[in-house]
Coordinates of N, CA and C in Angstrom, one line a residue:
M29 N 28.9 -295.9 -102.4 CA 29.7 -297.5 -103.0 C 28.5 -298.5 -103.3
A30 N 27.2 -298.2 -103.1 CA 26.5 -299.2 -103.2 C 26.4 -299.2 -104.7
T31 N 26.2 -300.1 -105.2 CA 26.0 -300.5 -107.3 C 25.2 -300.1 -107.8
G32 N 24.0 -300.2 -106.6 CA 22.4 -299.5 -107.6 C 21.3 -300.9 -107.6
N33 N 22.1 -302.4 -106.9 CA 21.3 -303.6 -107.2 C 20.0 -303.3 -106.1
G34 N 20.3 -302.2 -105.0 CA 18.8 -301.5 -104.0 C 19.3 -303.1 -103.6
T35 N 20.1 -304.5 -103.3 CA 20.5 -305.1 -101.9 C 21.4 -304.6 -101.4
F36 N 21.1 -304.7 -100.0 CA 22.8 -304.4 -98.6 C 22.7 -305.5 -98.2
S37 N 23.6 -306.9 -97.3 CA 23.5 -307.3 -96.5 C 24.6 -306.4 -95.4
V38 N 23.8 -306.0 -94.1 CA 25.2 -306.3 -93.4 C 25.2 -307.4 -92.2
I39 N 26.9 -307.9 -92.0 CA 27.4 -308.7 -90.8 C 27.5 -307.8 -89.6
G40 N 26.5 -307.8 -88.8 CA 27.0 -307.3 -87.7 C 28.0 -307.6 -86.2
S41 N 28.7 -306.8 -85.9 CA 29.9 -307.0 -85.1 C 29.8 -308.2 -84.3
D42 N 28.8 -308.6 -84.0 CA 28.5 -309.8 -83.2 C 28.6 -310.9 -83.5
V43 N 28.5 -311.0 -84.6 CA 28.3 -311.9 -85.7 C 29.8 -312.8 -86.1
T44 N 30.4 -313.8 -86.3 CA 30.9 -314.3 -86.7 C 30.8 -315.8 -87.4
I45 N 31.2 -315.7 -88.6 CA 31.0 -316.6 -89.8 C 32.6 -317.4 -90.4
K46 N 32.1 -318.5 -90.1 CA 33.0 -319.3 -90.4 C 32.7 -320.2 -91.4
G47 N 33.1 -320.1 -93.3 CA 33.1 -320.7 -93.9 C 32.9 -319.7 -95.3
D48 N 32.4 -319.7 -96.3 CA 32.8 -318.5 -97.5 C 31.2 -318.1 -97.7
I49 N 31.6 -317.0 -98.4 CA 30.2 -316.0 -98.5 C 29.8 -315.8 -99.7
V50 N 29.3 -315.9 -100.7 CA 28.7 -315.4 -101.9 C 27.9 -315.0 -101.9
A51 N 27.9 -313.0 -102.5 CA 26.7 -312.4 -102.5 C 26.7 -311.9 -104.0
S52 N 25.5 -311.9 -104.4 CA 25.2 -310.8 -105.5 C 24.7 -308.9 -104.9
A53 N 24.5 -309.5 -104.0 CA 24.3 -307.9 -102.5 C 25.6 -307.3 -102.6
D54 N 25.4 -306.4 -102.3 CA 26.3 -305.4 -102.0 C 26.6 -305.6 -100.1
L55 N 28.1 -305.8 -99.5 CA 27.9 -306.5 -98.2 C 29.0 -305.6 -97.2
H56 N 28.2 -305.4 -96.0 CA 28.7 -304.1 -95.0 C 29.4 -305.3 -93.8
V57 N 30.4 -305.7 -93.7 CA 30.7 -306.7 -92.6 C 31.7 -305.8 -91.6
D58 N 31.1 -305.6 -90.3 CA 31.3 -305.3 -89.0 C 31.9 -306.6 -88.2
G59 N 31.6 -307.9 -88.6 CA 32.3 -308.9 -87.1 C 33.3 -309.7 -88.3
R60 N 33.5 -311.0 -88.0 CA 34.2 -311.2 -87.9 C 34.1 -312.4 -89.1
I61 N 35.1 -312.7 -90.4 CA 34.8 -313.9 -91.3 C 35.4 -314.6 -91.7
E62 N 35.6 -316.1 -91.1 CA 37.0 -316.8 -91.8 C 36.8 -317.6 -92.8
G63 N 36.9 -317.3 -93.7 CA 36.4 -317.8 -95.0 C 36.4 -316.9 -96.3
D64 N 36.3 -317.3 -97.4 CA 36.2 -316.3 -98.7 C 35.8 -315.8 -98.9
I65 N 35.3 -314.4 -99.5 CA 34.1 -313.2 -99.9 C 34.2 -313.1 -101.4
A66 N 32.7 -313.5 -101.7 CA 32.9 -312.9 -103.4 C 31.7 -312.4 -103.3
C67 N 31.6 -310.9 -103.3 CA 30.3 -310.1 -103.6 C 30.3 -308.7 -104.7
A68 N 29.5 -308.5 -104.7 CA 29.5 -306.8 -105.8 C 30.1 -305.9 -105.0
S69 N 30.0 -305.8 -103.8 CA 30.8 -304.9 -102.9 C 31.0 -304.7 -102.0
L70 N 32.2 -304.6 -101.2 CA 32.6 -304.9 -99.8 C 32.7 -303.5 -99.3
V71 N 32.1 -303.0 -98.3 CA 32.5 -301.9 -97.2 C 32.8 -302.7 -95.7
Q72 N 33.7 -303.0 -95.3 CA 34.5 -303.0 -94.1 C 34.7 -302.0 -92.4
G73 N 33.9 -302.4 -91.5 CA 33.8 -302.1 -90.3 C 35.0 -301.5 -89.6
E74 N 36.0 -300.8 -89.4 CA 37.1 -300.9 -88.4 C 37.0 -302.1 -87.6
S75 N 36.4 -302.6 -86.5 CA 36.6 -303.2 -86.0 C 36.9 -305.0 -86.2
S76 N 36.4 -305.5 -87.9 CA 35.9 -306.0 -88.4 C 37.5 -306.8 -88.7
V77 N 37.3 -308.7 -88.7 CA 38.3 -309.4 -89.2 C 37.6 -310.0 -89.9
I78 N 38.6 -310.4 -91.2 CA 38.3 -311.1 -92.6 C 39.7 -311.8 -92.4
V79 N 39.5 -313.1 -92.1 CA 40.5 -314.1 -92.1 C 39.9 -315.6 -93.9
G80 N 40.9 -314.8 -95.2 CA 40.3 -315.2 -96.7 C 40.5 -314.6 -97.7
T81 N 40.2 -314.8 -98.4 CA 40.3 -314.1 -99.6 C 39.3 -313.5 -100.2
I82 N 39.4 -312.2 -100.8 CA 38.2 -311.1 -101.2 C 38.1 -310.8 -102.4
T83 N 37.3 -311.1 -103.2 CA 37.1 -311.1 -104.8 C 35.7 -310.4 -104.7
T84 N 35.6 -308.8 -105.5 CA 35.0 -307.2 -105.0 C 35.2 -306.8 -106.6
E85 N 34.1 -306.2 -106.9 CA 34.2 -305.2 -107.7 C 35.0 -303.8 -107.1
T86 N 34.0 -303.4 -106.1 CA 34.3 -302.5 -105.3 C 34.6 -302.6 -103.5
A87 N 35.8 -302.3 -103.2 CA 35.7 -302.6 -101.5 C 36.3 -300.9 -101.1
R88 N 35.9 -300.9 -99.7 CA 36.4 -299.8 -98.8 C 36.5 -301.0 -97.7
L89 N 38.0 -300.7 -97.6 CA 38.6 -301.6 -96.2 C 39.2 -300.4 -95.2
S90 N 38.7 -300.8 -93.7 CA 38.9 -300.3 -92.6 C 39.5 -300.7 -91.3
G91 N 39.4 -302.4 -91.4 CA 39.6 -303.2 -90.8 C 40.4 -303.8 -91.0
T92 N 40.6 -305.4 -89.9 CA 41.8 -306.2 -90.6 C 41.4 -307.4 -91.4
I93 N 42.6 -307.8 -92.3 CA 42.2 -308.6 -93.6 C 43.6 -309.3 -93.7
N94 N 43.2 -310.8 -93.1 CA 44.7 -311.9 -93.4 C 44.4 -313.1 -94.4
G95 N 44.7 -312.5 -95.8 CA 44.1 -312.9 -97.1 C 44.3 -311.6 -98.5
S96 N 44.2 -312.5 -99.4 CA 44.4 -311.9 -100.9 C 43.4 -310.9 -101.3
I97 N 43.4 -309.9 -101.9 CA 42.2 -309.2 -102.3 C 42.4 -309.1 -103.6
S98 N 40.8 -309.3 -104.8 CA 41.2 -308.9 -106.1 C 40.1 -307.8 -106.0
A99 N 40.6 -306.7 -106.5 CA 39.0 -305.2 -106.8 C 39.3 -304.7 -107.6
R100 N 38.1 -304.2 -107.9 CA 38.2 -303.7 -109.9 C 38.9 -302.1 -109.2
D101 N 37.9 -301.9 -108.2 CA 38.2 -300.3 -107.4 C 38.2 -300.5 -106.2
L102 N 39.4 -300.2 -105.5 CA 39.9 -300.2 -103.9 C 40.2 -299.4 -103.2
T103 N 39.6 -299.3 -101.8 CA 39.9 -298.0 -101.1 C 40.2 -298.8 -99.9
V104 N 41.8 -298.5 -99.2 CA 42.5 -298.7 -98.1 C 42.5 -297.9 -96.8
L105 N 41.4 -297.8 -96.0 CA 41.6 -296.1 -95.2 C 42.4 -296.9 -94.3
R106 N 42.8 -295.6 -93.2 CA 43.9 -295.2 -92.7 C 44.0 -296.8 -91.5
T107 N 43.0 -297.1 -91.3 CA 43.1 -298.3 -90.1 C 42.5 -299.6 -90.1
A108 N 42.9 -299.1 -92.1 CA 43.2 -301.2 -92.1 C 44.4 -301.6 -91.6
R109 N 44.5 -302.9 -91.8 CA 45.7 -304.3 -91.4 C 45.5 -305.1 -92.7
I110 N 46.3 -305.1 -93.5 CA 46.2 -306.2 -94.7 C 47.5 -307.4 -94.3
E111 N 47.2 -308.5 -94.5 CA 48.3 -309.1 -94.8 C 47.4 -310.0 -95.4
G112 N 48.6 -310.0 -97.0 CA 48.3 -310.5 -98.1 C 48.3 -309.7 -99.4
D113 N 48.0 -310.6 -100.5 CA 48.9 -309.5 -101.6 C 47.1 -308.9 -102.2
V114 N 47.9 -308.1 -103.0 CA 46.4 -307.3 -103.4 C 46.6 -307.0 -105.2
Q115 N 45.1 -307.2 -105.6 CA 45.4 -306.6 -107.3 C 44.0 -305.9 -107.4
Y116 N 44.5 -304.8 -108.0 CA 43.1 -304.0 -108.4 C 43.6 -303.5 -110.1
D117 N 43.1 -302.6 -109.9 CA 42.4 -301.3 -110.9 C 42.9 -300.2 -110.5
A118 N 42.1 -299.5 -109.5 CA 42.5 -298.5 -109.6 C 42.4 -298.5 -107.9
L119 N 43.2 -297.8 -107.2 CA 43.4 -297.8 -105.8 C 43.7 -296.5 -104.8
T120 N 43.1 -296.9 -104.3 CA 43.2 -295.5 -103.1 C 44.1 -295.7 -101.1
I121 N 45.1 -295.2 -100.9 CA 45.4 -296.2 -99.4 C 45.7 -294.8 -98.9
E122 N 44.9 -294.7 -98.0 CA 45.3 -292.9 -96.6 C 46.5 -293.3 -96.2
Q123 N 47.0 -292.6 -96.0 CA 47.9 -292.5 -95.0 C 47.7 -293.0 -93.5
G124 N 48.9 -293.9 -92.9 CA 48.3 -295.0 -91.8 C 48.3 -296.3 -92.2
A125 N 47.6 -296.8 -93.2 CA 47.2 -298.0 -93.5 C 48.4 -299.0 -93.6
E126 N 48.1 -300.2 -93.0 CA 49.4 -300.8 -93.1 C 49.1 -302.4 -93.7
V127 N 49.8 -302.5 -94.9 CA 50.0 -303.2 -95.9 C 51.5 -304.6 -95.5
E128 N 50.9 -305.6 -95.9 CA 52.6 -306.6 -95.6 C 51.8 -307.9 -96.9
G129 N 52.5 -307.4 -97.8 CA 52.0 -308.3 -99.3 C 52.4 -307.3 -100.0
R130 N 52.1 -307.7 -101.9 CA 52.7 -307.2 -103.1 C 51.2 -306.4 -102.9
F131 N 51.0 -305.8 -104.3 CA 50.5 -304.7 -105.0 C 51.1 -305.0 -106.1
S132 N 49.4 -305.6 -107.1 CA 50.0 -305.7 -108.3 C 48.3 -305.1 -109.0
H133 N 48.4 -304.4 -110.3 CA 47.9 -303.6 -110.8 C 47.2 -304.5 -112.0
R134 N 46.1 -304.8 -111.9 CA 45.0 -306.1 -113.0 C 45.4 -305.4 -113.9
V135 N 44.7 -306.1 -115.6 CA 45.1 -305.5 -116.7 C 44.2 -306.7 -117.1
S136 N 43.2 -306.0 -117.9 CA 41.9 -306.7 -118.4 C 42.5 -307.4 -119.6
S137 N 42.2 -308.6 -120.0 CA 42.7 -309.4 -121.5 C 42.1 -308.1 -122.7
K138 N 40.9 -307.2 -122.2 CA 41.0 -306.4 -123.3 C 41.6 -305.6 -123.8
A139 N 42.2 -304.6 -122.6 CA 43.5 -304.0 -122.5 C 45.0 -304.3 -122.6
A140 N 45.5 -305.8 -122.1 CA 46.0 -306.6 -122.8 C 46.0 -307.0 -124.1
D141 N 45.4 -307.1 -125.1 CA 45.5 -307.4 -126.2 C 45.4 -306.1 -127.1
T142 N 44.6 -304.8 -126.3 CA 44.9 -303.8 -127.3 C 46.3 -303.0 -127.0
A143 N 47.0 -303.8 -126.0 CA 48.7 -303.1 -126.0 C 49.3 -303.6 -126.7
A144 N 49.1 -304.9 -126.8 CA 49.8 -306.1 -127.6 C 49.1 -305.8 -128.7
G145 N 48.4 -304.3 -129.4 CA 48.2 -304.8 -130.6 C 47.0 -306.0 -131.7
N146 N 46.4 -306.6 -130.4 CA 45.9 -307.8 -131.2 C 44.1 -306.9 -130.8
T147 N 43.0 -307.3 -131.7 CA 41.6 -306.9 -131.5 C 41.2 -308.0 -130.7
P148 N 40.5 -307.6 -129.4 CA 39.8 -308.7 -129.3 C 38.5 -309.5 -130.0
K149 N 38.7 -310.3 -129.9 CA 37.3 -311.2 -130.6 C 36.1 -311.0 -130.0
P150 N 34.9 -310.5 -130.4 CA 33.8 -310.6 -129.6 C 33.5 -312.1 -129.2
T151 N 33.2 -312.2 -128.1 CA 32.8 -313.3 -127.5 C 31.5 -313.4 -127.3
G152 N 30.8 -312.3 -127.2 CA 28.9 -312.8 -127.2 C 28.5 -312.1 -125.8
D153 N 29.5 -312.5 -125.0 CA 29.3 -312.5 -123.4 C 30.7 -311.9 -122.6
D154 N 30.2 -310.5 -122.7 CA 31.3 -309.4 -122.2 C 31.3 -309.4 -120.7
E155 N 30.7 -309.9 -120.2 CA 30.1 -309.8 -118.4 C 31.2 -310.5 -117.8
P156 N 31.9 -310.5 -117.0 CA 32.8 -310.7 -115.9 C 31.8 -312.2 -115.4
R157 N 33.2 -312.9 -115.3 CA 32.7 -314.4 -114.7 C 33.2 -314.4 -112.9
L158 N 32.9 -314.9 -112.6 CA 33.6 -315.8 -111.1 C 33.3 -317.8 -110.9
T159 N 34.2 -317.3 -110.9 CA 33.9 -319.1 -110.4 C 34.9 -319.6 -109.5
L160 N 33.8 -320.3 -108.4 CA 34.7 -320.3 -107.3 C 34.3 -322.0 -106.7
A161 N 35.5 -322.7 -106.6 CA 35.8 -324.3 -106.3 C 35.6 -324.1 -104.8
S162 N 34.5 -325.6 -104.5 CA 34.7 -325.9 -103.2 C 35.7 -326.3 -102.5

C-alpha cells in the first residue's frame, strides 16, 4: 500500500483531529478525523471514523466514513461503513461492506480525449494537481 516515498504517518486510536489534513506521505488512521483528508495513500483501521472528504491515490478503508471519496485505486473492506458518494478508477469491495451513496467511475481527461477521438496536447506538466480551498 505504501507509495514508496518512505514516509508513513499514523494517527492512533486515541487521537481526534478537528481540521483538514494534507499529507504528501502515506497515512494510516485509527483515530477520528473531522475534516477533509488529502494524501498519497490512506489506510483506515476498523475503529476509525472520518467525517469529511477523502482525496487520495490509493485507499484501503475498513472503518466509518461520512463524506465523499475520490481515489484512483480503492479497496472497501467488509467492516467499512460509508455514507457518501464514491469516485474511483479501480474498485474492490468485500462482501459485507455498506455504502450509502453513488459510485462513479472516474475517467481521466486523457482517456476521455482519446475516447472522443481527440489527441491530447502536451502541457509540459503531466503530474496530477490537487488544489484545496480554505
